[in-house]
């Protein structure tokens, strides 16, 4: 470019005056240097801050990720506990059902046995009552018959005899 | 004994004393016996629908010539007072109070048939021997006795009736 500028202006890439080129370049360099001198620190600080911020954000993200993972593990553990609890409930229910079945069977058998005993007792009672009624009726009939015989045989002589016996017994 | 029965018995004995009639007690007992032995007569004399005068006339007709005027008056008084159903109880109370007044024990003897005078005297003697007290016997005809006798002296009952033996036999059967 320098050679081209020394050869003279071409009207396209190079100014027609080499000094203009030199001073223009120097001015450019001065501007760059000033910019570096003025802005390099803040830019570096800004970059460092950005890096730190990004690093913090990454750390926060990592923490969040770790927490999420922990939460996920906890949920998985809970799910595991829930499954175990469900299995325990089902097992308990089965045990209770089996126990209830046993109890109900025992009660049913007991009820049946009690019904049998009561039925036997009722039958015995009915038999006893029937026998008692028959005995009572037989006794009543026998007593009526005996009384009828006594009445038929109580003539005047026997009545007088009974009175005499009474007087004799009272006076003895 | 209820107060009213005792009151009527006192009244009967007062009438007997006032009239000087010693037969009222015995004749009232005989009438009570006849009454308990005859349901038709008992019902007729207790029937409130029959006028009192008519019932008293029946009594006069029945007792006329067989009982003293004092006895007829006593029975008429009891019928007029509506105490026909209590005549037996009043008679018993009269006999008890009469016996007590004479210093004797009163014995009510229930029998299915009437006792002869001899049987009554021998029974009184037997009861005296048994109790050690003079006893006046009043015989009450009671067909439920069936046979034999039942004597009550105070709270003591000497039961020699066929009825009691039949009852014991009936109990034994059961």
Coordinates of C-alpha atoms in Angstrom, one line a residue, chain B residues 12-113:
Chain B
X12 CA -127.9 -58.1 117.3
X13 CA -126.7 -59.0 120.8
X14 CA -128.1 -55.7 122.2
X15 CA -131.5 -56.6 120.7
X16 CA -131.3 -60.1 122.2
X17 CA -130.4 -58.7 125.6
X18 CA -133.1 -56.0 125.4
X19 CA -135.7 -58.6 124.5
X20 CA -134.3 -61.1 127.1
X21 CA -134.2 -63.7 124.4
X22 CA -131.3 -66.2 124.7
X23 CA -132.3 -68.0 121.5
X24 CA -131.5 -65.3 119.1
X25 CA -127.9 -66.4 118.7
X26 CA -128.7 -70.0 117.9
X27 CA -131.7 -69.2 115.7
X28 CA -129.7 -66.7 113.7
X29 CA -127.0 -69.3 113.2
X30 CA -129.7 -71.8 112.0
X31 CA -131.1 -69.2 109.6
X32 CA -127.6 -68.4 108.3
X33 CA -127.1 -72.2 107.7
X34 CA -130.4 -72.4 105.8
X35 CA -129.4 -69.4 103.8
X36 CA -126.0 -70.8 102.8
X37 CA -127.6 -74.1 101.9
X38 CA -130.3 -72.6 99.7
X39 CA -128.9 -70.4 96.8
X40 CA -132.4 -69.6 95.6
X41 CA -133.5 -68.2 98.9
X42 CA -130.3 -66.3 99.3
X43 CA -130.6 -64.7 95.9
X44 CA -134.2 -63.8 96.5
X45 CA -133.5 -62.1 99.8
X46 CA -130.5 -60.2 98.4
X47 CA -132.4 -59.1 95.2
X48 CA -132.5 -55.3 95.4
X49 CA -135.2 -55.2 92.7
X50 CA -137.6 -57.0 95.1
X51 CA -139.1 -54.5 97.6
X52 CA -137.8 -54.8 101.1
X53 CA -141.2 -55.3 102.5
X54 CA -141.7 -58.3 100.2
X55 CA -138.4 -59.8 101.3
X56 CA -139.2 -59.2 105.0
X57 CA -142.5 -60.9 104.4
X58 CA -140.7 -63.9 103.0
X59 CA -138.6 -64.1 106.2
X60 CA -141.7 -63.8 108.4
X61 CA -143.3 -66.6 106.5
X62 CA -140.2 -68.8 106.8
X63 CA -139.5 -68.1 110.5
X64 CA -143.0 -67.7 111.7
X65 CA -143.5 -70.2 114.5
X66 CA -140.0 -71.5 114.3
X67 CA -138.1 -68.5 115.6
X68 CA -138.7 -65.9 118.3
X69 CA -140.0 -62.4 117.5
X70 CA -136.6 -61.0 118.3
X71 CA -134.8 -63.3 115.8
X72 CA -137.4 -62.4 113.1
X73 CA -136.8 -58.7 113.9
X74 CA -133.1 -59.1 113.7
X75 CA -133.2 -60.9 110.3
X76 CA -135.7 -58.4 108.9
X77 CA -133.4 -55.5 110.1
X78 CA -130.4 -57.1 108.3
X79 CA -132.3 -57.6 105.1
X80 CA -133.7 -54.1 105.2
X81 CA -130.1 -52.8 105.7
X82 CA -129.0 -54.7 102.6
X83 CA -126.8 -57.1 104.6
X84 CA -128.3 -60.4 103.4
X85 CA -125.0 -61.6 102.0
X86 CA -123.3 -60.8 105.4
X87 CA -125.8 -62.7 107.5
X88 CA -123.4 -65.7 107.8
X89 CA -120.5 -63.5 108.9
X90 CA -122.7 -61.5 111.3
X91 CA -124.0 -64.7 112.8
X92 CA -120.5 -66.0 113.3
X93 CA -119.5 -62.7 114.9
X94 CA -122.6 -62.9 117.2
X95 CA -121.7 -66.4 118.3
X96 CA -118.0 -65.4 118.9
X97 CA -119.0 -62.4 121.0
X98 CA -121.7 -64.4 122.8
X99 CA -119.3 -67.2 123.7
X100 CA -116.7 -64.6 124.8
X101 CA -119.3 -63.0 126.9
X102 CA -120.1 -66.3 128.6
X103 CA -116.4 -67.0 129.2
X104 CA -116.2 -69.7 126.6
X105 CA -114.3 -70.4 123.4
X106 CA -116.2 -70.2 120.2
X107 CA -115.7 -73.1 117.7
X108 CA -117.1 -72.9 114.2
X109 CA -117.6 -76.4 112.9
X110 CA -118.2 -76.9 109.2
X111 CA -119.8 -80.1 108.1
X112 CA -121.4 -81.5 104.9
X113 CA -124.3 -82.8 106.9

